XYZ file of C-alpha atoms in Angstrom:
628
model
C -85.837 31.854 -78.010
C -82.339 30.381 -77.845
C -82.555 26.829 -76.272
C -79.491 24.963 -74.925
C -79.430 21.230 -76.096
C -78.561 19.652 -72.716
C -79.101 16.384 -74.074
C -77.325 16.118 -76.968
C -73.871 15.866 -75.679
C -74.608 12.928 -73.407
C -76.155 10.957 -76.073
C -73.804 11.357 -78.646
C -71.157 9.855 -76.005
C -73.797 6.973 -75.876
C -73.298 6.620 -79.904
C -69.937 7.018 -79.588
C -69.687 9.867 -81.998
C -66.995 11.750 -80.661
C -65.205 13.275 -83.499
C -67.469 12.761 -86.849
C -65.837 15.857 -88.669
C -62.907 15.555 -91.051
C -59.563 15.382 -88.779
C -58.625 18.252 -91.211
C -60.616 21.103 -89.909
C -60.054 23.007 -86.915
C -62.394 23.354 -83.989
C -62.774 27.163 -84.389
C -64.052 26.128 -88.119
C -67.147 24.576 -86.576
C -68.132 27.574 -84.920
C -66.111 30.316 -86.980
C -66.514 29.096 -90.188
C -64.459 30.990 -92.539
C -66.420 30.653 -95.993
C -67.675 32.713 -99.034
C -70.775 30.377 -98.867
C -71.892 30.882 -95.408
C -73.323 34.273 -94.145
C -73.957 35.368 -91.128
C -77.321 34.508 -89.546
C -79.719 35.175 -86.711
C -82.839 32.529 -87.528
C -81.840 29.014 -86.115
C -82.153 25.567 -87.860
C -85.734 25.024 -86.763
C -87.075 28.865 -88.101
C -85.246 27.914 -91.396
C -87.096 25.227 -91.230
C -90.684 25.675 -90.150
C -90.639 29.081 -92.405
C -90.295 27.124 -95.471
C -93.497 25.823 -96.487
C -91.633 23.003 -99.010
C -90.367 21.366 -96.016
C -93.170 20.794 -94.305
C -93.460 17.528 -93.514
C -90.255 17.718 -92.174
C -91.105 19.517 -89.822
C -94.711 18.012 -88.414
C -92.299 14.991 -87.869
C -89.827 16.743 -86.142
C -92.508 18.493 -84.231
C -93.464 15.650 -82.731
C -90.309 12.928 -82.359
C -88.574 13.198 -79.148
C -85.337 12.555 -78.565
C -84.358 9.143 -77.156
C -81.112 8.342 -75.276
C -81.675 4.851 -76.054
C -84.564 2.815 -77.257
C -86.441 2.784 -74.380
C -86.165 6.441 -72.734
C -87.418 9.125 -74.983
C -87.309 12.669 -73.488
C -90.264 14.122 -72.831
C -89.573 17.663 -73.210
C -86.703 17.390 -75.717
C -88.278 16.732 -79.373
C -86.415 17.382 -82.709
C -87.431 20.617 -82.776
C -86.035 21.981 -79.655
C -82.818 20.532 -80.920
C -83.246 22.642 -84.235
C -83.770 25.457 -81.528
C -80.821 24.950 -79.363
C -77.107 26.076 -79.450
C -75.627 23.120 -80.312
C -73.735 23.584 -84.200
C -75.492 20.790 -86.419
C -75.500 20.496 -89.825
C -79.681 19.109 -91.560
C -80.150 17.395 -94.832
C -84.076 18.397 -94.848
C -86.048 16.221 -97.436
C -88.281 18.922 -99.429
C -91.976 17.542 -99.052
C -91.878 15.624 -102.326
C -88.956 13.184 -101.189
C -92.002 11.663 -98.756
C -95.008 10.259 -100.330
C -98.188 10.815 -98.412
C -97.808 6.880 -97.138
C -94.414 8.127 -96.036
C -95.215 10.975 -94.239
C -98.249 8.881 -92.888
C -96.282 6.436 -91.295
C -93.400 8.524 -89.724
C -96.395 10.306 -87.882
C -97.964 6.836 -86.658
C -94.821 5.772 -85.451
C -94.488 9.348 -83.560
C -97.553 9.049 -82.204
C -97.501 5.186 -81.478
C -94.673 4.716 -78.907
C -92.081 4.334 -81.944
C -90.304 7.238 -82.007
C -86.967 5.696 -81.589
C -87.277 4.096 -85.385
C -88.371 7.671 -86.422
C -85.297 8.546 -85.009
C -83.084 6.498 -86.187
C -84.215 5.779 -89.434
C -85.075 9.374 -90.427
C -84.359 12.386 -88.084
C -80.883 11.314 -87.084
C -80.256 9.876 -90.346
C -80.307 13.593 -91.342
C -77.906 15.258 -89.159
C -74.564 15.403 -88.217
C -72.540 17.591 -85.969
C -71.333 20.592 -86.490
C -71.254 22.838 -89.920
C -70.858 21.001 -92.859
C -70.389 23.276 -95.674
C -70.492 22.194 -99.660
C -67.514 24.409 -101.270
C -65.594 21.481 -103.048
C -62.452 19.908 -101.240
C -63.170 16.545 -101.942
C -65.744 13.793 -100.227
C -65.866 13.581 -96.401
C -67.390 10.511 -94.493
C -69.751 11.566 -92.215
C -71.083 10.210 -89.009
C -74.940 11.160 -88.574
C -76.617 11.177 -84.916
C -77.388 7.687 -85.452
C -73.897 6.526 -86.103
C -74.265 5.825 -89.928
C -71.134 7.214 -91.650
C -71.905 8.751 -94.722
C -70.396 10.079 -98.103
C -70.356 14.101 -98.068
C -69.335 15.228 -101.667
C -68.207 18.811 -101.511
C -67.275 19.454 -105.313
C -70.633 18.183 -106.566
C -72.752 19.357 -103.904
C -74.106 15.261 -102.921
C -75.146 13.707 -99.502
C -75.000 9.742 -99.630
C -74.580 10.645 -103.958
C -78.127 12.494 -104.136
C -78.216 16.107 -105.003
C -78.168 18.600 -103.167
C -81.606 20.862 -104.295
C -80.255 23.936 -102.024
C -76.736 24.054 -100.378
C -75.618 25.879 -97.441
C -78.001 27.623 -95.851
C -76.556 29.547 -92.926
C -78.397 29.270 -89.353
C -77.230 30.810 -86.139
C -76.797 27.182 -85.072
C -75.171 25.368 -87.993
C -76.426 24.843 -91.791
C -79.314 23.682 -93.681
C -79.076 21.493 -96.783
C -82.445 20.243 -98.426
C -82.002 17.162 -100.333
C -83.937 15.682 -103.161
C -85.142 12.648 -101.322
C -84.700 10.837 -97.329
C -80.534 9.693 -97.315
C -80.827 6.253 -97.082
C -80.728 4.095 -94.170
C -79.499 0.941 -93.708
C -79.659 -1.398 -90.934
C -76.542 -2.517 -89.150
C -76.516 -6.292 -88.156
C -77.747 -5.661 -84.876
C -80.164 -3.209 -86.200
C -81.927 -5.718 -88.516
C -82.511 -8.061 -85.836
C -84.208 -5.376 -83.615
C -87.014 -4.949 -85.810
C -89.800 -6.929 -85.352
C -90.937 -6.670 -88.521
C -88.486 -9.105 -89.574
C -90.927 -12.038 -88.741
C -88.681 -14.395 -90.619
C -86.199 -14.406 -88.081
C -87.695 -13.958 -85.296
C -86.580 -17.017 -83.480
C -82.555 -15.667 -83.970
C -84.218 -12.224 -82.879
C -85.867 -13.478 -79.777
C -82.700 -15.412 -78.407
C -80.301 -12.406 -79.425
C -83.030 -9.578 -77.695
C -83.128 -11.860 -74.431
C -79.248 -11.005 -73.962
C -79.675 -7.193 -74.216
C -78.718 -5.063 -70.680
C -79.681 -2.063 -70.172
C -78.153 0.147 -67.629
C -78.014 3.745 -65.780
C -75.371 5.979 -67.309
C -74.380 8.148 -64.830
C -71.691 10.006 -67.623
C -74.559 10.570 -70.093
C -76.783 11.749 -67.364
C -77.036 15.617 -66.437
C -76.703 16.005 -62.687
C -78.962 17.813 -60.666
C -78.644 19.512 -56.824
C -77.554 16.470 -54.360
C -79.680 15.522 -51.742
C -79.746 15.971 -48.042
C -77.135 13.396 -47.673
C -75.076 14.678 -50.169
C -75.888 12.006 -53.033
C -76.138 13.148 -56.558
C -79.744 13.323 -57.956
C -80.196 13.562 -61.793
C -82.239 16.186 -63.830
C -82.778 13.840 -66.565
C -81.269 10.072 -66.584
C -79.425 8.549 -69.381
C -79.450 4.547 -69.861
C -76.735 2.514 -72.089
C -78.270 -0.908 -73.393
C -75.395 -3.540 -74.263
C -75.561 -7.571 -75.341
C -73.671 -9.691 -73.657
C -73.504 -11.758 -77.358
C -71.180 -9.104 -78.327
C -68.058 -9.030 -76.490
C -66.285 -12.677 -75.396
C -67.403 -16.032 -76.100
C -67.439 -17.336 -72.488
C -69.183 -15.550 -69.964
C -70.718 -15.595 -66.849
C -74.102 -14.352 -65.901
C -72.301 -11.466 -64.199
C -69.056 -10.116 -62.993
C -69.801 -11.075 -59.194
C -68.427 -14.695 -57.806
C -67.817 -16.970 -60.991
C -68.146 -20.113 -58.752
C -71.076 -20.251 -57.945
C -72.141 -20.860 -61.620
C -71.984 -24.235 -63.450
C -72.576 -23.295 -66.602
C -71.213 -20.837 -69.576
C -73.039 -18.486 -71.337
C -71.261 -18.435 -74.937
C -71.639 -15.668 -77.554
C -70.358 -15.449 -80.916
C -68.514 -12.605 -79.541
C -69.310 -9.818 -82.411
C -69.916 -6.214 -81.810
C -72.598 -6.133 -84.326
C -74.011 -2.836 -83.800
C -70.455 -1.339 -84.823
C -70.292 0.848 -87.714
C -66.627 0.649 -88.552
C -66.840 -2.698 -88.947
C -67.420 -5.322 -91.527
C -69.024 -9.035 -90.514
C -71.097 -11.431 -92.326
C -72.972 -12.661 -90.064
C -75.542 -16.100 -91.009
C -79.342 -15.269 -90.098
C -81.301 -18.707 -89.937
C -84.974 -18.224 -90.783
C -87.513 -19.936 -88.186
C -87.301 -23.213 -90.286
C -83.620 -23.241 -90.318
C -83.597 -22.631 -86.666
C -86.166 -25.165 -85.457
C -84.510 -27.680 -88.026
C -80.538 -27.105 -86.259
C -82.180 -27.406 -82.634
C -83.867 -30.684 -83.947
C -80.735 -31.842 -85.254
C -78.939 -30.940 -82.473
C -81.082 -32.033 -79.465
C -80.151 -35.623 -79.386
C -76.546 -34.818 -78.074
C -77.728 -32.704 -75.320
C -79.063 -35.290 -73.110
C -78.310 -34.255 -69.770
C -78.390 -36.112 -66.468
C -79.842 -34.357 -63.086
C -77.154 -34.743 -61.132
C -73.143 -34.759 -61.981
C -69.924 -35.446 -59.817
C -68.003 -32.164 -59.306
C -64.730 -33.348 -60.380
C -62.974 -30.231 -58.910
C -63.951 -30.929 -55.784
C -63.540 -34.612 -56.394
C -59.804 -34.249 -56.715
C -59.528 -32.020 -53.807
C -61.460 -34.342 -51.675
C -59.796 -37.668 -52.623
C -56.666 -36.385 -52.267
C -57.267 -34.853 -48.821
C -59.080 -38.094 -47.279
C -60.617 -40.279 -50.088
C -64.036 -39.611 -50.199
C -66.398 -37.666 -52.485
C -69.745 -35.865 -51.342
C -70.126 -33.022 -53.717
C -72.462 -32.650 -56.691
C -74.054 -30.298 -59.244
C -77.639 -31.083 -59.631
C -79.392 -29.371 -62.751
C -82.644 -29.787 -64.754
C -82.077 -31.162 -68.019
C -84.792 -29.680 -69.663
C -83.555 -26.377 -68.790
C -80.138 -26.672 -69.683
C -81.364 -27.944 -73.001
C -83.472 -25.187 -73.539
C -80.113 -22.833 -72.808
C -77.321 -24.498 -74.447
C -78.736 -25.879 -77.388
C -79.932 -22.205 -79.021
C -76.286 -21.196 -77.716
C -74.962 -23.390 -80.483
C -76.660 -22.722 -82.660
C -75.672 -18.787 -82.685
C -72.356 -18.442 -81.061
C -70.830 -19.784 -84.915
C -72.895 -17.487 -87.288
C -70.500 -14.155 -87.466
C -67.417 -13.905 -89.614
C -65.087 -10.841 -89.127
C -64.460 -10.081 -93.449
C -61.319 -8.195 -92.063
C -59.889 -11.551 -90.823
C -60.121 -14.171 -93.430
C -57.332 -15.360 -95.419
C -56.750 -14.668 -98.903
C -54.241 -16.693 -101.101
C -52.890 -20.042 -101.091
C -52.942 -22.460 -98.506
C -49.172 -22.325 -98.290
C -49.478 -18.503 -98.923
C -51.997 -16.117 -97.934
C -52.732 -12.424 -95.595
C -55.232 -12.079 -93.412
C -57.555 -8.835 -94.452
C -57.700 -8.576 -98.143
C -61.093 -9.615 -98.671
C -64.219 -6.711 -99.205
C -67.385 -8.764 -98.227
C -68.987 -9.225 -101.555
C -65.844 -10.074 -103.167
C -65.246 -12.571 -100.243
C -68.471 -14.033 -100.690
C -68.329 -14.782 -104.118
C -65.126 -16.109 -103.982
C -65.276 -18.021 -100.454
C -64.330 -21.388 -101.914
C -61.123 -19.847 -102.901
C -60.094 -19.319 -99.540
C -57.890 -21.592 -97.215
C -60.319 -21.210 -94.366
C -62.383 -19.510 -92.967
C -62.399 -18.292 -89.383
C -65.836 -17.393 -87.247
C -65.625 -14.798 -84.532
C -66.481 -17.717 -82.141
C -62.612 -18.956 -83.042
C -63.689 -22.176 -85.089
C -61.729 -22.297 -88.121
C -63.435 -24.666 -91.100
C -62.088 -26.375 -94.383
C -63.647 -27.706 -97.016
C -63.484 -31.607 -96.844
C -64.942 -34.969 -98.173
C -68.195 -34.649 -96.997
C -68.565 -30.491 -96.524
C -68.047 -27.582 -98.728
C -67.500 -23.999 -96.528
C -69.179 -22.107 -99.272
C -72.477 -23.750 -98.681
C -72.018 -21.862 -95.211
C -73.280 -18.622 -97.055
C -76.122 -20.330 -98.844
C -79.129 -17.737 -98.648
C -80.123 -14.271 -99.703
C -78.231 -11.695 -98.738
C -79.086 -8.229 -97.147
C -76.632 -4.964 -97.199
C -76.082 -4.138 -93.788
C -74.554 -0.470 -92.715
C -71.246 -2.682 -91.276
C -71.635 -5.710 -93.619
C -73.902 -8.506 -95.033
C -76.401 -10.929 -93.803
C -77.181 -14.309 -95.088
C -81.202 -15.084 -94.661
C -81.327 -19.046 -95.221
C -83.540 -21.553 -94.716
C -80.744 -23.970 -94.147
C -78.027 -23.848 -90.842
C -75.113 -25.431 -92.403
C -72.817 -26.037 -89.679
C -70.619 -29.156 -89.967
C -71.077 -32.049 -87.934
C -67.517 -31.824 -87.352
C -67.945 -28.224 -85.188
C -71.433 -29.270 -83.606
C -70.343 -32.673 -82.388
C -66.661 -32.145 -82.880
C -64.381 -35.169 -82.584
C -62.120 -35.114 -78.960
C -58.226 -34.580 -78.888
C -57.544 -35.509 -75.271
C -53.677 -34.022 -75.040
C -51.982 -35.873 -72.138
C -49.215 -33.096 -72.421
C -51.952 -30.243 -72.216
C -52.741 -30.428 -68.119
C -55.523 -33.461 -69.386
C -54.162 -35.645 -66.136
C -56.887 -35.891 -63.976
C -55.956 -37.705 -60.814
C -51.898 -38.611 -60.511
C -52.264 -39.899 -56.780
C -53.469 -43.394 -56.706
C -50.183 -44.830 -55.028
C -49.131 -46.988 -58.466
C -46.535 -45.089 -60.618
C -45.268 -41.160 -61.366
C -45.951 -39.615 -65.063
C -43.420 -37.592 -66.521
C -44.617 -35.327 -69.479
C -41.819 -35.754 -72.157
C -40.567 -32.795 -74.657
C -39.870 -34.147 -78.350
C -39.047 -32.127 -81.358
C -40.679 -33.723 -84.276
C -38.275 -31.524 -86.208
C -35.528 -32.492 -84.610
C -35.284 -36.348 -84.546
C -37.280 -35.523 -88.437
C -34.572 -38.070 -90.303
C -36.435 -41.152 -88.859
C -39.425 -39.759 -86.951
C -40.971 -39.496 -90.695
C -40.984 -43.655 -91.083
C -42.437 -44.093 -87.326
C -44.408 -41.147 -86.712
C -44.246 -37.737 -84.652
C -46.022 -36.904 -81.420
C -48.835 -34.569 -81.196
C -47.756 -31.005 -80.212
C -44.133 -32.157 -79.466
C -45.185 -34.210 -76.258
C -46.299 -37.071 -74.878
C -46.584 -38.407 -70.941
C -44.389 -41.048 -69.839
C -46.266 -43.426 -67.022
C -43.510 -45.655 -64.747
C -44.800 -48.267 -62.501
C -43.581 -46.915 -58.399
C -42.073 -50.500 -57.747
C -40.857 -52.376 -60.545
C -43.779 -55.441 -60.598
C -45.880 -53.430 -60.428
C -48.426 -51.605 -62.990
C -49.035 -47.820 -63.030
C -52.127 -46.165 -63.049
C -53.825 -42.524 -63.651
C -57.165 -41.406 -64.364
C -57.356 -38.360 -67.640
C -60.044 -36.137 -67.780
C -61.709 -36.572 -71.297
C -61.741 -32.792 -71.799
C -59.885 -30.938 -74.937
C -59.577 -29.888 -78.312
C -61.163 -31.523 -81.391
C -58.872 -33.531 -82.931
C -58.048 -31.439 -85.682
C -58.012 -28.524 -84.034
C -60.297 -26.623 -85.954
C -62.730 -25.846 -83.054
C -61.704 -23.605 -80.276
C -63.351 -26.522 -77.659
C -64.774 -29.961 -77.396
C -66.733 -31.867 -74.664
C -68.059 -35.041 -74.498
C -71.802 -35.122 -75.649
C -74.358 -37.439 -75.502
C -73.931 -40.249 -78.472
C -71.429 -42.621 -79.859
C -67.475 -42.094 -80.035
C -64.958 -44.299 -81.519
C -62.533 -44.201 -78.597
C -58.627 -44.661 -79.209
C -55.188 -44.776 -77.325
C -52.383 -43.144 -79.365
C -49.028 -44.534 -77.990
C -45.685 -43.929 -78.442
C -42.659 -46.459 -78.498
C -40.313 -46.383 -75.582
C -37.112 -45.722 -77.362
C -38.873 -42.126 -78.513
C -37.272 -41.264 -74.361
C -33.648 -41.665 -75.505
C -33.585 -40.796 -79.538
C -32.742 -37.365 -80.320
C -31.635 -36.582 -84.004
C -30.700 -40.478 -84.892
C -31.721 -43.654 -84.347
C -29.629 -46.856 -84.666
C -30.736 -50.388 -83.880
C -29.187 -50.470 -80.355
C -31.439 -47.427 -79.428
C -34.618 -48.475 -81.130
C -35.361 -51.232 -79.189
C -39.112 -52.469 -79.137
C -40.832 -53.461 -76.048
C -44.537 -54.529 -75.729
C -47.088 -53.737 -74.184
C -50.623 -53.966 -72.583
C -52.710 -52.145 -71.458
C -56.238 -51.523 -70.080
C -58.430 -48.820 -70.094
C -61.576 -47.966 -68.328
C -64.336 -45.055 -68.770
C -66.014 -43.513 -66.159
C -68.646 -41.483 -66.862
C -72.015 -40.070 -64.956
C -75.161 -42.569 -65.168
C -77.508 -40.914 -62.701
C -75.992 -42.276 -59.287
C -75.963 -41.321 -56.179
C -73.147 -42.687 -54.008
C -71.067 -40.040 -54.933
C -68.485 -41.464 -57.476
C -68.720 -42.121 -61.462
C -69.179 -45.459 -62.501
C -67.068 -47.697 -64.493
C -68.873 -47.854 -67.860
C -66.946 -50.317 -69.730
C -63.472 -51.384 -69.871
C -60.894 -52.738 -72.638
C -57.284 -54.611 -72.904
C -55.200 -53.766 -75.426
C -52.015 -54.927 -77.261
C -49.226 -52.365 -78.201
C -46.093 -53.655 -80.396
C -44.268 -50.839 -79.264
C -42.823 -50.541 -82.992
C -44.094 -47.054 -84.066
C -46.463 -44.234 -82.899
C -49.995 -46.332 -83.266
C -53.439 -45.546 -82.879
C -55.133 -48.092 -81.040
C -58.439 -48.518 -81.173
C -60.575 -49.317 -77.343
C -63.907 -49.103 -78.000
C -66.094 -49.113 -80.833
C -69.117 -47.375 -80.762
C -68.853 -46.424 -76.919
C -72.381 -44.748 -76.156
C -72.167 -41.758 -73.615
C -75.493 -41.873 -71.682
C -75.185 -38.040 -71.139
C -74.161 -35.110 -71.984
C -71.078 -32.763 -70.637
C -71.857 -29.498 -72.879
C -70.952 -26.302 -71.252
C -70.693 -27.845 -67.987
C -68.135 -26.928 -65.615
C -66.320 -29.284 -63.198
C -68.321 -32.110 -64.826
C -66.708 -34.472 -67.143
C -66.178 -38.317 -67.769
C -62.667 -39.570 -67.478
C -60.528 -42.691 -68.336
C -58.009 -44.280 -66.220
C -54.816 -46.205 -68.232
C -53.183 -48.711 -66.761
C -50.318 -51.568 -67.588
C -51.345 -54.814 -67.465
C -48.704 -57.101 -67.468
C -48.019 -59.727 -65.581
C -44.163 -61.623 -64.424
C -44.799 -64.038 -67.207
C -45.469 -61.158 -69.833
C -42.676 -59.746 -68.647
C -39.915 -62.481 -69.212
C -41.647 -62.380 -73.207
C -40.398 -58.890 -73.789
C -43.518 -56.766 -72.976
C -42.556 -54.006 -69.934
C -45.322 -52.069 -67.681
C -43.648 -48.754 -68.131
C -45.742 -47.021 -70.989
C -45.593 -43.825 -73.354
C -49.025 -41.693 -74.315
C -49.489 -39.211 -76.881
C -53.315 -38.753 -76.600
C -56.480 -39.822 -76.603
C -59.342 -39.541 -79.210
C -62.535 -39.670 -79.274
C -63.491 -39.906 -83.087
C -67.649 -38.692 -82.916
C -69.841 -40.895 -84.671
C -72.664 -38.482 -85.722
């Protein structure tokens, strides 16, 4: 009996396996295969099969593994055999019985009969199939993609799947062609794949945190659609489910799609698609001692407090009447718990297709195979995660000792098993890079002065900006006292970059910072491409700063944390430094709306004024330099 395989075309647009023969041949091919090797036929795949008593351990298994849309919905009346009944044109590479030792065959059967079919799928039915006829006649090697998305090497000439032989070649069925092979193709694991298994006990720890951000969801285009109901919605015959992971896709993200407001928090990813077959990641795997070790290392900077000033509705309030009643309240412990294993994850995947290769001064991006790239990593510039943090070697760090471990061929690239989680101090606990160009102004409206960001072209004043130093990203913020005794003031959120920009974000965290004030000199406003002793004239300057920053109070406001004067000769572009070893309570992490700030004023008086300092001030930025 002829048996129409109504599930296989919805589950192979869940595998995205549209397409898997050669672009070369036609569609009529498939079905009208024009070939000296292939007769005509009236026994299907599963007769050819079951009649042929050196594949029978094929068969028992496929006898008894049903078909899964997705790890967690097998079909109950849909095995492997009915698919080797139906009408569907696919193309078997049957292992004859002695390519499965008795242990083998033993344990495909226990899985079958233990609620595992979907790794007997995976692993060895759909390993062994592909669509469509696939006939060995010569005409060179085709890559394959079998049911369960592996792509594999199809030699034609020599008459080899995945380079073993081929015992017997072509056998024609009425729906599609038999091949028996010499042993099981291999399988291996993708990324995502390898993570899945439980068996991997080493890891379990990475595999718990990346399982816990798996989705699944009803696929109404993979499901077959029965009669509608008395109100006229659809009702399904048989339902098909997609599962996805948020880790894969973004690095920011929200719990959901709905109102994005009402959360306070990210959830990062390394923002991978690690289950893709066409691609080619190494990807870091931390053993259970490497990962307890990195949150132990990393817990002392997550300190959180239980209750923050929102500093979005802050602003909005001040400036509409001055006063501030709006908080986020959290648990510490639990935000801990979240953002800490975050982390340690979201920089663990490098995209091999996007690391440089060459000289510093000279390199193109996609050049590397993984092995080669891992053997030669040191040789590179950089290298890049998926996350967007891009890491050097330097003083105290080597980036090869990234890929310390033992690594594991994966179907879409290679993991690193290691004991160690060699991140740099300088991504986990970045230093700060507080732009004042970058939108970093916090709170312009306290009645004292106006700031005026200020466009400079390093490049362009370059004949004497090299003896007194360029501005950071070609501007700086010019801050002009509203009546002329007076002193200006403005209050910067201590949000940015880390200061040498190798890490796609930086936050305050709880610990020590070196804080400084990088300012610029005045006559940097009126020189262009020269500079002549009337223009460059030096004023001085001083200045005060003051930190405000969350230490569990109520009234509604941040409090003044500590507070420094400054000198500024106003001869160069100077880093000054404002506090030593400045000790943030808490921790801002992933938090959103919440954030300490500084406020920068002048502090000159009429006296300091007649002795050549001025209260009109220029800022290039602000650093926080992390003391770890």
């Amino acid at each position: 009996m002829k048996v129409t395989n109504k599930y296989i075309g919805a589950v192979l647009l869940g595998l995205g396996l549209a397409g898997m023969q050669s672009c070369s041949d036609a569609w009529d091919d498939h079905y009208n295969p024009a070939d000296a090797d292939v007769t005509t036929s009236t026994e299907t795949l599963w007769e050819l099969i079951s009649n042929n008593p050196n594949l029978s351990k094929f068969a028992e298994v496929a006898q008894k593994s049903h078909y899964y849309r997705d790890e967690k919905h097998p079909q109950a009346d849909y095995t492997f055999k009915t698919m080797f009944e139906g009408t569907q044109l696919i193309t078997v590479w049957a292992p004859q019985n002695d390519a499965l030792t008795d242990a083998e065959w033993q344990k495909w059967n226990d899985f079958a009969d233990n609620g595992l079919g979907y790794t007997v799928q995976q692993q060895l039915m759909a390993n062994s199939i592909a669509l469509w006829r696939n006939i060995a006649n010569g005409g060179g090697i085709d890559t394959l993609a079998m049911l369960n998305g592996k792509k594999v090497a199809f030699d034609k000439d020599n008459a080899t799947m995945a380079g073993l032989p081929i015992v017997e070649k072509n056998i024609a069925a009425s729906n599609g062609t038999l091949h028996i092979v010499s042993s099981t193709l291999p399988f291996t694991y993708n990324l995502y794949e390898y993570l899945k298994d439980v068996q991997n006990t080493d890891v379990s720890k990475f595999h718990d945190f990346i399982i816990a951000s798996d989705t699944t969801y009803f696929n109404e285009y993979g499901s077959i659609e029965g009669i509608p109901d008395m109100d006229g919605n659809p009702t399904y015959v048989d339902s098909a489910y997609t599962t996805t992971n948020a880790m894969f896709f973004g690095t920011h993200n929200f719990p959901t799609s709905g109102n994005n407001e009402m959360y306070d928090t990210y959830d990062e990813s390394f923002g991978a698609n690690i289950i893709a077959e066409d691609s080619s990641f190494i990807m870091l795997l931390p053993t259970n001692q490497a990962w307890t070790d990195a949150y132990n290392k990393l817990e002392k900077y997550y300190t959180y407090a239980p209750k923050y000033v929102d500093k979005r509705k802050q602003r909005e309030n001040e400036i509409a009447n001055g006063s501030v009643t709006d908080f986020r309240e959290f648990d510490p412990d639990s935000l801990k718990a979240k953002n800490i294993p975050m982390d340690i994850v979201s920089p663990l995947v490098f995209n091999v297709n996007l690391q440089p290769k060459g000289t510093k001064d000279n390199y193109k991006i996609g050049q590397w195979e993984a092995e080669e790239f891992l053997d030669n990593v040191s040789q590179a510039p950089y290298v890049r995660n998926t996350y967007g943090d891009t890491l050097r070697t330097d003083d105290t760090w080597a980036k090869e000792s990234l890929f310390d471990g033992t690594r594991v061929p994966m179907s879409n690239g290679i993991g690193i098993v290691s004991n160690t989680w060699n991140i740099p101090a300088k991504l986990y606990k970045p230093d700060l890079s507080v732009e004042i160009g970058y939108a970093s102004l916090f709170n312009a409206n306290l009645g004292t002065g106006t700031v005026t960001p200020i466009d400079f072209s390093n490049e362009v004043a370059k004949a004497w900006v090299d003896t007194v130093g360029v501005v950071s990203n070609d501007n700086f913020y010019y801050l002009k006292p509203t009546q002329e005794s007076g002193n200006p003031k403005f209050e910067f959120a201590l949000v940015g970059s880390s200061s040498n920009m190798e890490c796609s974000e930086a936050e305050v965290m709880s610990g020590k910072y070196d804080v400084y004030l990088v300012m610029v000199p005045n006559f940097y406003l009126t020189s262009t491409d020269t500079i002549d002793a009337d223009v460059k004239k030096h004023v001085k300057h001083k200045v005060q700063a003051s930190i405000f920053c969350n230490v569990g109070q109520t009234n509604g406001k941040d409090k003044e944390f500590k507070s420094s004067v400054v000198e500024y000769a106003g001869e160069k572009v100077d880093t000054l430094l404002l506090f030593q070893d400045f000790e943030f309570p808490y921790s801002y992490k992933n938090l959103r709306y919440c954030y300490p700030t500084m406020t920068i004023t002048t502090s000159t008086t009429s006296g300091d004024r007649k002795n050549g300092y001025t209260n009109d001030i220029c800022i290039d930025r602000i650093i926080l330099k992390s003391k770890d």
